[in-house]
CSV table of C-alpha atoms in Angstrom, one decimal:
chain,number,residue,atom,x,y,z
J,209,SER,CA,-144.2,77.1,-68.5
J,210,GLN,CA,-147.1,74.9,-68.2
J,211,THR,CA,-150.5,76.5,-66.7
J,212,ILE,CA,-153.8,75.4,-66.3
J,213,HIS,CA,-156.8,77.4,-66.5
J,214,GLN,CA,-160.5,77.0,-65.7
J,215,TRP,CA,-163.8,78.2,-65.9
J,216,PRO,CA,-165.9,79.9,-65.0
J,217,ALA,CA,-164.4,80.9,-60.7
J,218,THR,CA,-167.8,80.4,-59.5
J,219,LEU,CA,-171.4,79.1,-61.0
J,220,VAL,CA,-175.4,79.6,-59.5
J,221,GLN,CA,-177.3,77.3,-61.7
J,222,PRO,CA,-181.1,76.3,-61.0
J,223,VAL,CA,-182.0,72.2,-60.6
J,224,GLY,CA,-182.2,70.6,-64.3
J,225,SER,CA,-180.4,73.5,-66.4
J,226,PRO,CA,-177.2,72.1,-68.2
J,227,LEU,CA,-173.6,72.7,-67.2
J,228,SER,CA,-170.4,73.2,-69.3
J,229,LEU,CA,-167.1,73.8,-67.0
J,230,GLU,CA,-164.0,73.8,-69.2
J,231,CYS,CA,-160.1,72.9,-68.5
J,232,THR,CA,-157.1,74.3,-71.1
J,233,VAL,CA,-154.2,73.2,-70.5
J,234,GLU,CA,-151.0,75.5,-72.3
J,235,GLY,CA,-147.1,74.4,-72.4
J,236,THR,CA,-147.2,71.0,-72.7
J,237,SER,CA,-148.7,68.1,-75.0
J,238,ASN,CA,-150.5,65.2,-75.3
J,239,PRO,CA,-151.1,65.5,-71.4
J,240,ASN,CA,-153.2,63.6,-68.8
J,241,LEU,CA,-156.1,64.9,-67.4
J,242,TYR,CA,-158.4,64.9,-65.0
J,243,TRP,CA,-161.5,66.2,-63.2
J,244,TYR,CA,-162.2,66.2,-59.7
J,245,ARG,CA,-164.7,67.2,-57.2
J,246,GLN,CA,-164.6,68.2,-53.8
J,247,ALA,CA,-167.3,68.6,-51.1
J,248,ALA,CA,-166.8,71.5,-49.0
J,249,GLY,CA,-163.0,71.3,-46.8
J,250,ARG,CA,-162.7,67.7,-47.6
J,251,GLY,CA,-160.7,65.0,-50.0
J,252,LEU,CA,-160.9,65.2,-53.4
J,253,GLN,CA,-163.2,62.6,-55.4
J,254,LEU,CA,-161.2,61.5,-58.9
J,255,LEU,CA,-164.5,61.8,-61.3
J,256,PHE,CA,-163.0,61.3,-65.2
J,257,TYR,CA,-159.0,60.9,-66.8
J,258,SER,CA,-158.7,61.4,-69.8
J,259,VAL,CA,-155.1,60.2,-72.1
J,260,GLY,CA,-155.8,61.9,-75.0
J,261,ILE,CA,-158.7,63.0,-77.4
J,262,GLY,CA,-161.9,61.5,-77.1
J,263,GLN,CA,-160.3,59.4,-74.7
J,264,ILE,CA,-162.3,59.1,-71.7
J,265,SER,CA,-162.9,57.1,-68.4
J,266,SER,CA,-165.5,57.5,-65.3
J,267,GLU,CA,-164.1,56.7,-61.9
J,268,VAL,CA,-167.6,57.1,-60.7
J,269,PRO,CA,-171.1,56.6,-61.8
J,270,GLN,CA,-173.2,60.0,-61.8
J,271,ASN,CA,-175.2,62.9,-63.4
J,272,LEU,CA,-171.6,64.0,-65.3
J,273,SER,CA,-169.9,63.6,-68.7
J,274,ALA,CA,-167.1,65.1,-70.1
J,275,SER,CA,-165.0,65.1,-73.5
J,276,ARG,CA,-161.9,66.0,-74.5
J,277,PRO,CA,-162.5,67.8,-78.2
J,278,GLN,CA,-159.3,68.2,-78.7
J,279,ASP,CA,-155.4,67.8,-76.9
J,280,ARG,CA,-155.4,70.2,-74.5
J,281,GLN,CA,-159.2,71.0,-73.8
J,282,PHE,CA,-161.3,69.2,-71.0
J,283,ILE,CA,-164.6,69.5,-70.8
J,284,LEU,CA,-167.0,68.4,-68.1
J,285,SER,CA,-170.7,68.7,-68.7
J,286,SER,CA,-174.5,67.4,-67.6
J,287,LYS,CA,-177.8,67.4,-69.5
J,288,LYS,CA,-179.8,68.6,-66.3
J,289,LEU,CA,-178.5,69.2,-62.8
J,290,LEU,CA,-179.1,67.9,-59.6
J,291,LEU,CA,-178.9,69.4,-56.2
J,292,SER,CA,-176.1,66.8,-55.2
J,293,ASP,CA,-173.8,68.2,-57.7
J,294,SER,CA,-172.7,71.2,-55.9
J,295,GLY,CA,-169.3,71.3,-54.9
J,296,PHE,CA,-165.7,72.5,-56.0
J,297,TYR,CA,-164.7,70.6,-59.0
J,298,LEU,CA,-160.8,70.6,-59.5
J,299,CYS,CA,-159.2,70.1,-62.9
J,300,ALA,CA,-155.5,69.1,-63.3
J,301,TRP,CA,-153.4,67.8,-65.1
J,302,SER,CA,-150.1,65.4,-65.3
J,303,ARG,CA,-147.4,64.2,-67.5
J,304,ALA,CA,-147.2,60.7,-68.0
J,305,ALA,CA,-145.1,58.7,-65.9
J,306,LEU,CA,-143.3,61.6,-63.9
J,307,GLY,CA,-146.0,61.6,-61.2
J,308,SER,CA,-146.4,65.7,-61.3
J,309,TYR,CA,-149.8,66.7,-60.6
J,310,THR,CA,-151.3,71.0,-61.6
J,311,PHE,CA,-154.3,71.2,-60.3
J,312,GLY,CA,-156.5,74.4,-61.6
J,313,SER,CA,-157.5,76.9,-59.3
J,314,GLY,CA,-161.1,74.8,-59.5
J,315,THR,CA,-165.1,76.3,-60.1
J,316,ARG,CA,-167.2,76.7,-57.1
J,317,LEU,CA,-170.4,75.4,-58.3
J,318,THR,CA,-173.9,75.0,-56.4
J,319,VAL,CA,-177.3,74.1,-58.2
J,320,VAL,CA,-179.7,75.5,-56.6
A,166,THR,CA,-163.2,52.6,-50.6
A,167,GLN,CA,-160.6,55.5,-48.1
A,168,LEU,CA,-157.6,54.0,-48.9
A,169,LEU,CA,-156.1,56.4,-46.8
A,170,GLU,CA,-157.1,57.8,-43.1
A,171,GLN,CA,-156.2,61.2,-42.0
A,172,SER,CA,-156.1,62.3,-38.6
A,173,PRO,CA,-156.8,64.6,-36.9
A,174,GLN,CA,-159.7,65.9,-38.9
A,175,PHE,CA,-159.4,69.2,-37.5
A,176,LEU,CA,-156.5,71.0,-35.5
A,177,SER,CA,-156.6,74.4,-34.3
A,178,ILE,CA,-153.4,75.7,-32.8
A,179,GLN,CA,-152.1,79.0,-31.6
A,180,GLU,CA,-149.1,80.3,-34.0
A,181,GLY,CA,-145.9,79.0,-32.1
A,182,GLU,CA,-147.0,75.2,-31.3
A,183,ASN,CA,-146.0,72.1,-33.5
A,184,LEU,CA,-148.0,69.2,-34.4
A,185,THR,CA,-148.3,66.3,-36.6
A,186,VAL,CA,-150.6,65.3,-38.5
A,187,TYR,CA,-151.0,61.6,-39.9
A,188,CYS,CA,-152.1,59.8,-43.3
A,189,ASN,CA,-152.6,55.8,-42.7
A,190,SER,CA,-153.3,52.8,-44.3
A,191,SER,CA,-153.0,49.1,-44.6
A,192,SER,CA,-151.8,49.1,-48.3
A,193,VAL,CA,-148.4,49.7,-49.2
A,194,PHE,CA,-147.2,52.0,-51.7
A,195,SER,CA,-144.8,52.9,-53.9
A,196,SER,CA,-144.6,56.6,-52.8
A,197,LEU,CA,-147.4,59.1,-51.1
A,198,GLN,CA,-147.7,62.5,-52.1
A,199,TRP,CA,-148.5,65.7,-49.7
A,200,TYR,CA,-150.3,68.5,-50.8
A,201,ARG,CA,-151.5,71.8,-49.1
A,202,GLN,CA,-155.2,73.3,-50.4
A,203,GLU,CA,-156.5,77.0,-49.6
A,204,PRO,CA,-159.6,78.3,-49.3
A,205,GLY,CA,-161.0,78.8,-53.2
A,206,GLU,CA,-157.6,76.7,-54.6
A,207,GLY,CA,-156.6,73.8,-56.3
A,208,PRO,CA,-154.0,72.0,-53.9
A,209,VAL,CA,-150.3,72.4,-54.1
A,210,LEU,CA,-147.7,69.3,-54.2
A,211,LEU,CA,-145.7,70.1,-51.0
A,212,VAL,CA,-143.4,66.7,-51.4
A,213,THR,CA,-143.3,63.3,-52.9
A,214,VAL,CA,-142.0,60.5,-50.1
A,215,VAL,CA,-140.8,57.2,-52.3
A,216,THR,CA,-138.5,55.3,-50.2
A,217,GLY,CA,-139.6,53.6,-46.9
A,218,GLY,CA,-138.4,55.2,-43.7
A,219,GLU,CA,-137.2,58.6,-45.9
A,220,VAL,CA,-137.4,62.1,-44.3
A,221,LYS,CA,-137.6,65.1,-46.0
A,222,LYS,CA,-137.6,68.5,-44.6
A,223,LEU,CA,-139.7,72.0,-46.5
A,224,LYS,CA,-138.9,74.5,-44.0
A,225,ARG,CA,-140.2,74.3,-40.8
A,226,LEU,CA,-142.0,71.3,-42.5
A,227,THR,CA,-141.2,67.7,-41.8
A,228,PHE,CA,-142.2,64.5,-44.0
A,229,GLN,CA,-141.9,60.9,-43.1
A,230,PHE,CA,-142.6,57.5,-44.9
A,231,GLY,CA,-143.0,54.5,-42.8
A,232,ASP,CA,-140.5,52.1,-43.0
A,233,ALA,CA,-143.3,49.9,-44.4
A,234,ARG,CA,-144.4,52.7,-46.6
A,235,LYS,CA,-148.5,52.3,-45.2
A,236,ASP,CA,-147.8,55.3,-43.5
A,237,SER,CA,-146.7,58.8,-43.5
A,238,SER,CA,-146.3,62.2,-41.2
A,239,LEU,CA,-146.4,65.5,-41.4
A,240,HIS,CA,-144.3,67.5,-38.3
A,241,ILE,CA,-144.8,71.2,-38.8
A,242,THR,CA,-142.4,73.2,-36.2
A,243,ALA,CA,-143.5,76.5,-34.8
A,244,ALA,CA,-146.6,76.7,-36.6
A,245,GLN,CA,-147.5,80.2,-38.3
A,246,PRO,CA,-151.0,81.7,-39.9
A,247,GLY,CA,-149.4,81.3,-43.3
A,248,ASP,CA,-149.7,77.4,-42.6
A,249,THR,CA,-153.7,77.6,-42.3
A,250,GLY,CA,-154.9,75.3,-44.8
A,251,LEU,CA,-155.9,71.1,-45.8
A,252,TYR,CA,-153.3,69.0,-45.6
A,253,LEU,CA,-154.4,65.8,-48.1
A,254,CYS,CA,-152.3,63.1,-48.9
A,255,ALA,CA,-152.5,61.0,-52.3
A,256,TYR,CA,-151.3,58.0,-53.9
A,257,ASP,CA,-150.7,57.4,-58.0
A,258,ARG,CA,-152.2,54.6,-58.6
A,259,GLY,CA,-151.0,54.5,-62.2
A,260,SER,CA,-147.6,54.4,-64.3
A,261,THR,CA,-147.9,54.9,-67.7
A,262,LEU,CA,-151.3,56.4,-66.9
A,263,GLY,CA,-151.5,57.9,-63.3
A,264,ARG,CA,-154.5,58.5,-61.2
A,265,LEU,CA,-154.2,60.2,-57.7
A,266,TYR,CA,-156.7,59.5,-54.9
A,267,PHE,CA,-156.8,61.0,-51.7
A,268,GLY,CA,-157.1,61.1,-48.3
A,269,ARG,CA,-159.9,63.1,-46.4
A,270,GLY,CA,-157.5,65.6,-45.6
A,271,THR,CA,-156.8,67.6,-42.1
A,272,GLN,CA,-158.0,71.3,-42.0
A,273,LEU,CA,-155.3,72.9,-40.3
A,274,THR,CA,-155.9,76.4,-38.3
A,275,VAL,CA,-153.4,78.6,-37.2
A,276,TRP,CA,-154.3,81.5,-34.4
A,277,PRO,CA,-152.2,84.5,-34.2
């Protein structure tokens, strides 16, 4: 069966520090991968998506970047965090054309 | 631009009551998805509605897709505290590459 892992679960970082969040998927190959951000108690905003290694598309301009160094690994990064980067970050995967999305358990990022 | 408008934003009810939450748009969709999200977790897919006028039941939850495929509703019968959570509707924009876009959600609290 397929599983998706995100870590860390919570993170407190000072303004101006770098960020690296990692997401890995097991039990499938060539998944579509996604990063979402969620403001407190609200809907999810799509940040990045990827159809393959090294292929990244950005939905909104921001202080963040994403990379996909391996087929089942998706990384969200920042060189210098801003207060506005605080939020709940969710990774998801889907199988092309099936319309089924599975989400990780998220990372709660607080920038102080 | 928020294509999916969900209402109400917040709903607080007593155990045993019935409720309906709505997901509306001026756009036509090939399908809509409903998710439930609990605090600190990723959203979990409840159902996908595909055909205009379609009704799907999941135990005490009834989902309906509007005839014109512009809106959907979720009705819960005899709500229980375990139904508490954030209910999100979403549409999938892609075919080969899916991209899931969410409404802002309805935060439901069911009190014992």
